[in-house]
XYZ file of C-alpha atoms in Angstrom:
409
model
C -3.573 204.955 145.616
C -2.354 206.832 148.681
C -2.947 210.549 149.145
C -0.002 212.837 149.864
C -1.113 215.529 152.305
C 0.479 218.730 153.552
C 1.897 217.871 156.991
C 1.463 219.901 160.160
C 3.862 222.810 159.712
C 4.069 224.240 163.206
C 2.134 226.292 165.694
C -0.144 228.933 164.086
C 1.034 228.051 160.546
C -1.938 226.967 158.463
C -0.652 227.179 154.889
C 2.458 227.076 152.746
C 3.577 227.535 149.149
C 4.607 224.630 146.939
C 8.201 225.485 146.154
C 9.346 222.483 144.124
C 8.330 219.012 143.019
C 11.131 216.571 143.810
C 9.470 213.693 141.965
C 7.554 213.553 138.683
C 4.681 211.246 137.738
C 5.961 207.737 137.083
C 9.040 208.075 139.303
C 9.667 205.367 141.866
C 9.399 206.566 145.456
C 10.309 204.956 148.730
C 8.485 205.186 152.025
C 9.187 208.607 153.618
C 11.229 209.744 150.602
C 10.739 213.509 149.972
C 8.564 214.160 146.937
C 7.898 217.904 147.303
C 9.297 220.956 149.032
C 7.052 223.513 150.735
C 7.982 227.082 151.611
C 6.556 228.385 154.873
C 6.992 231.793 156.452
C 10.402 230.821 157.796
C 11.794 227.542 156.470
C 11.498 224.980 153.702
C 9.725 221.744 154.624
C 9.954 218.497 152.671
C 6.825 216.405 152.171
C 7.541 212.655 152.468
C 5.773 209.881 150.606
C 3.318 207.981 152.857
C 4.005 204.700 151.037
C 6.494 203.034 148.735
C 5.392 202.891 145.125
C 5.094 205.064 142.026
C 4.489 208.809 141.916
C 1.011 209.499 140.602
C -0.797 212.753 139.818
C 0.450 216.146 140.971
C -2.697 218.000 142.034
C -1.160 221.458 142.565
C 1.400 223.559 140.717
C 4.634 225.145 141.884
C 3.778 228.490 143.460
C 0.297 227.445 144.598
C -0.748 228.065 148.189
C -1.772 224.898 150.016
C -3.404 224.428 153.416
C -2.321 222.012 156.119
C -3.988 218.657 155.465
C -4.680 219.375 151.781
C -4.028 216.585 149.272
C -1.328 217.675 146.819
C -0.505 214.399 145.031
C -1.099 210.676 144.894
C 1.277 207.736 145.097
C 0.420 204.331 143.680
C 1.235 201.677 146.244
C 3.468 198.907 144.953
C 6.959 197.493 144.921
C 8.785 200.818 144.908
C 11.532 200.888 142.284
C 10.547 197.491 140.929
C 6.976 198.607 140.326
C 8.112 201.761 138.584
C 10.496 199.982 136.205
C 7.869 198.997 133.581
C 6.365 202.501 133.570
C 9.683 204.203 133.086
C 11.110 201.605 130.677
C 9.906 203.334 127.480
C 11.595 206.529 128.590
C 14.883 204.791 129.372
C 16.376 204.990 125.849
C 15.790 208.758 125.691
C 18.392 209.764 128.274
C 20.892 207.393 126.661
C 20.249 208.877 123.244
C 20.394 212.495 124.386
C 23.542 211.918 126.417
C 25.033 215.230 127.416
C 21.830 217.095 126.576
C 20.171 215.952 129.791
C 19.397 218.954 131.973
C 20.377 219.403 135.586
C 16.834 218.550 136.684
C 17.158 215.176 134.989
C 20.587 214.706 136.553
C 19.046 215.137 139.988
C 16.346 212.577 139.228
C 18.769 210.087 137.704
C 20.617 209.830 140.985
C 17.756 207.655 142.216
C 18.020 206.976 145.930
C 20.728 209.637 146.316
C 18.262 212.362 145.350
C 16.581 211.977 148.714
C 19.794 213.117 150.347
C 19.772 216.472 148.531
C 18.289 219.367 150.485
C 16.058 221.902 148.692
C 18.873 224.463 148.562
C 21.229 221.921 146.965
C 18.635 220.915 144.387
C 18.095 224.575 143.533
C 21.843 225.099 143.147
C 22.062 222.073 140.839
C 19.276 223.428 138.647
C 20.847 226.901 138.501
C 24.434 225.807 137.786
C 23.848 222.747 135.620
C 26.328 220.719 137.681
C 25.849 216.945 137.655
C 25.518 216.118 141.393
C 26.741 212.559 140.830
C 30.178 213.924 139.892
C 30.624 216.100 143.002
C 32.198 214.867 146.233
C 30.093 216.008 149.193
C 31.761 217.640 152.199
C 28.718 217.625 154.489
C 27.886 215.191 157.234
C 28.143 211.569 156.095
C 29.390 212.818 152.717
C 26.186 214.707 151.907
C 26.296 217.291 149.165
C 26.057 220.956 150.243
C 25.204 224.056 148.254
C 28.815 225.230 148.595
C 29.999 221.947 147.017
C 27.782 222.561 143.979
C 28.828 226.209 143.644
C 32.512 225.272 143.930
C 32.099 222.553 141.315
C 30.439 225.026 138.956
C 33.285 227.511 139.425
C 35.890 224.807 138.847
C 34.728 223.730 135.401
C 36.069 226.406 133.005
C 36.052 223.862 130.200
C 32.289 224.267 129.961
C 32.602 227.915 128.951
C 34.170 227.335 125.497
C 31.503 224.764 124.704
C 28.774 227.256 125.445
C 30.472 230.134 123.608
C 29.487 229.105 120.053
C 25.811 229.089 121.021
C 23.879 231.759 119.084
C 21.814 232.790 122.146
C 23.893 235.910 122.976
C 23.175 237.308 119.521
C 19.512 237.702 120.500
C 20.454 240.208 123.217
C 22.115 242.508 120.666
C 18.735 243.597 119.313
C 18.653 246.369 121.882
C 15.367 245.194 123.382
C 14.838 245.729 127.121
C 13.678 242.703 129.060
C 11.823 242.308 132.324
C 11.253 239.256 134.442
C 8.517 238.859 137.011
C 9.176 236.379 139.787
C 6.677 235.609 142.509
C 7.941 236.597 145.960
C 8.668 233.596 148.153
C 6.525 233.192 151.224
C 9.580 233.906 153.371
C 10.282 237.189 151.548
C 6.614 238.206 151.858
C 6.694 237.540 155.585
C 9.962 239.435 156.073
C 8.579 242.420 154.158
C 5.365 242.426 156.173
C 7.051 242.133 159.560
C 9.670 244.792 158.861
C 7.048 247.254 157.638
C 4.915 246.529 160.706
C 7.936 247.295 162.889
C 8.387 250.666 161.186
C 4.699 251.478 161.517
C 4.417 250.421 165.168
C 7.691 251.166 166.967
C 9.100 254.625 167.641
C 12.362 253.503 166.095
C 15.642 255.323 166.604
C 19.270 254.316 165.982
C 22.321 255.329 167.992
C 25.915 254.644 166.989
C 29.304 254.069 168.552
C 32.582 252.598 167.404
C 34.775 249.955 168.988
C 38.499 249.286 168.831
C 38.891 245.607 167.926
C 42.621 245.423 168.747
C 42.359 243.363 171.926
C 39.731 240.948 170.633
C 41.736 240.354 167.457
C 44.863 239.721 169.542
C 43.012 237.261 171.797
C 41.527 235.447 168.831
C 44.891 235.223 167.066
C 46.583 233.918 170.197
C 44.050 231.263 171.136
C 42.232 230.278 167.930
C 44.299 227.126 167.281
C 44.007 225.868 170.867
C 40.318 226.786 170.893
C 39.573 224.823 167.736
C 41.625 221.849 168.917
C 39.779 221.683 172.237
C 36.234 222.550 171.181
C 36.153 221.456 167.544
C 34.891 224.824 166.318
C 36.577 227.977 165.056
C 36.843 230.978 167.349
C 35.087 233.923 165.723
C 34.072 237.388 166.847
C 30.396 236.580 167.382
C 31.170 234.607 170.534
C 32.709 237.721 172.085
C 29.873 239.988 170.967
C 27.120 237.674 172.200
C 28.818 237.364 175.610
C 29.294 241.132 175.786
C 25.666 241.730 174.738
C 24.358 239.313 177.366
C 26.339 241.155 180.031
C 25.089 244.562 178.844
C 21.473 243.301 178.653
C 21.678 242.239 182.283
C 22.791 245.753 183.265
C 20.205 247.504 181.029
C 17.142 245.190 181.238
C 14.848 247.444 179.192
C 16.891 246.645 176.063
C 15.991 242.977 176.626
C 12.303 243.714 177.272
C 9.235 243.969 175.057
C 5.881 245.735 174.993
C 2.701 243.648 175.250
C -0.334 245.877 175.036
C -0.045 248.294 177.955
C 2.498 246.141 179.806
C 6.277 245.867 179.670
C 7.602 242.306 179.756
C 11.076 241.973 181.293
C 13.070 238.775 180.729
C 15.562 237.344 183.211
C 17.104 235.323 180.377
C 18.722 236.262 177.077
C 17.499 234.445 173.984
C 19.692 236.006 171.314
C 18.438 235.987 167.725
C 21.274 235.914 165.191
C 20.637 236.876 161.578
C 21.865 234.148 159.202
C 21.895 234.232 155.412
C 20.055 231.357 153.717
C 19.365 230.621 150.013
C 15.729 231.677 150.376
C 16.525 234.853 152.334
C 17.480 236.031 155.798
C 16.511 233.793 158.713
C 16.919 234.536 162.407
C 17.412 231.445 164.595
C 17.635 231.904 168.351
C 20.467 231.030 170.754
C 18.460 229.895 173.777
C 19.657 230.906 177.253
C 22.778 232.566 175.875
C 23.537 233.833 179.367
C 24.347 230.244 180.377
C 26.592 229.412 177.414
C 30.354 229.680 177.126
C 32.014 231.296 174.117
C 32.571 227.783 172.745
C 28.902 226.910 173.188
C 27.867 230.098 171.408
C 30.246 229.492 168.495
C 29.063 225.895 168.109
C 25.424 226.971 168.079
C 25.999 229.730 165.511
C 28.072 227.426 163.310
C 25.325 224.816 163.370
C 22.694 227.438 162.506
C 24.753 228.711 159.572
C 25.267 225.250 158.101
C 21.646 224.187 158.450
C 20.407 227.521 157.094
C 22.320 226.805 153.858
C 20.919 223.272 153.738
C 17.389 224.480 154.456
C 17.021 222.221 157.504
C 16.412 224.770 160.265
C 13.300 224.022 162.310
C 10.451 226.406 162.871
C 10.749 226.380 166.656
C 14.391 227.416 166.395
C 13.358 230.846 165.069
C 10.773 231.810 167.670
C 10.939 233.687 170.932
C 14.123 235.759 170.784
C 14.490 238.696 173.173
C 17.295 240.601 171.384
C 18.832 240.406 167.896
C 22.394 240.725 166.596
C 22.853 241.232 162.848
C 26.369 241.126 161.395
C 26.348 243.011 158.109
C 30.119 243.276 158.279
C 30.530 239.832 156.739
C 29.111 241.325 153.521
C 31.255 244.474 153.734
C 28.764 246.890 155.305
C 30.401 249.956 156.868
C 27.322 251.324 158.645
C 23.583 250.656 158.711
C 20.389 251.269 160.689
C 18.967 247.776 161.348
C 15.214 247.306 161.817
C 13.773 245.837 165.017
C 12.531 242.242 164.934
C 9.068 242.432 166.627
C 8.123 241.951 169.413
C 11.720 242.668 170.445
C 12.625 246.238 171.332
C 16.205 246.471 170.074
C 18.651 245.098 167.498
C 22.432 245.431 167.392
C 24.110 245.897 164.015
C 27.766 244.894 163.572
C 29.819 246.101 160.619
C 33.106 245.526 158.868
C 36.439 246.003 160.634
C 38.446 248.755 159.003
C 41.821 250.314 159.839
C 41.256 253.957 160.749
C 43.322 256.706 162.394
C 42.358 257.340 166.027
C 43.903 259.270 168.882
C 45.402 257.274 171.759
C 47.315 259.033 174.565
C 47.640 262.155 172.432
C 49.069 260.267 169.454
C 47.428 259.477 166.131
C 47.600 255.732 165.598
C 45.962 253.257 163.210
C 43.570 250.791 164.830
C 41.101 248.175 163.531
C 37.770 249.883 164.180
C 34.151 248.774 163.826
C 30.970 250.839 163.875
C 28.177 249.586 166.149
C 24.531 250.510 165.597
C 21.707 249.975 168.085
C 18.192 250.463 166.739
C 15.615 250.564 169.517
C 11.979 251.267 170.303
C 11.925 254.705 171.914
C 8.552 253.911 173.504
C 10.379 251.598 175.895
C 14.073 252.475 175.753
C 15.350 255.992 176.483
C 18.390 257.446 174.753
C 20.380 257.276 177.977
C 19.762 253.546 178.279
C 20.588 252.912 174.618
C 23.878 254.803 174.841
C 24.744 253.129 178.157
C 24.159 249.721 176.580
C 26.466 250.499 173.652
C 29.167 251.886 175.933
C 29.024 248.759 178.116
C 29.330 246.604 175.004
C 32.208 248.707 173.685
C 34.096 248.490 177.002
C 33.755 244.702 177.126
C 35.020 244.245 173.551
C 37.937 246.662 173.978
C 38.942 244.914 177.210
C 37.832 241.243 176.941
C 39.091 240.584 180.471
C 35.872 242.254 181.632
C 33.950 239.281 180.250
C 35.941 236.935 182.486
C 35.641 238.901 185.713
C 32.047 240.033 185.095
C 32.540 243.795 184.911
């Protein structure tokens, strides 16, 4: 028997929560095949099998907290799938007999070697939607299945609805009883809640607003998006413009890019921009390193990669540490205006919102323009109102006249 231990999870991280068992006792496992998924403060981490053989005892339950180095399961060393065949043989007729009654969890396991290719977020989507992953064509790298593939497959099977309609389950809800469900907070959600509350308790937080006319940026994107994608292999979005504009404004107003450490102010001559990305387990904030040295194409490629890997649950811990300034785009979800909360130890966060046609006055005439509200939340202990407003105005000027980004104004 070989012990399965919690691997080293990263600097200063000493424990995690068991999020999901990917193998059950008696299942065949290969060397380095994932058998469990752990939830840390920031990302999901898969625990590989140390040997090839048969899954043995599971020593902890889903939801339990486990320390680095702790033994969570055992694997019987042997011939891998061949060794597991006798153990699983008695159970083989059951799936054949039950046929369509097999649940999505069983469908994931029945894929055998392919199950190792499913990320935690995809497995969760399979369990929630009941989609058979073996029937879905993956669109990810090397044909891997993504969460979006599973969701799309679930939406595209209306035939399943009539079959479920005759079920008597809905009748139970007509009793008028009120139901509650208690779900344990994920480790990520606990950490987010703790850090955001600490920011409110520590920083003298204030938010200032401005709006920006997106006409010129939209025109530039429309004109060059096809050529941009053809040359760089990535779509031209608005975040590339905003990150470039923010980097330029941070250089002019260095206190917005600084942080407080005890009784000292730490100024950074680089811009590591944290970008808020939505993931299945919650919001994550990976960092674009040295954004001041990247082109718009480099920024867009980095953000696109972060977004894809956030959905797959494959972001690394070190990719979410050390940012100096954060940009959060709530506009993709339809937000009109918000007051974002600082990401400690940073001193400021920029909130972007949805683009909306609004009447504005230009040259004495009322015209309709695509407008966006900008919000800068900042730590008033370090950043004065004058500096905050100056930063937003510099950002606004760069977005309304993108040529400024080219000639460094």
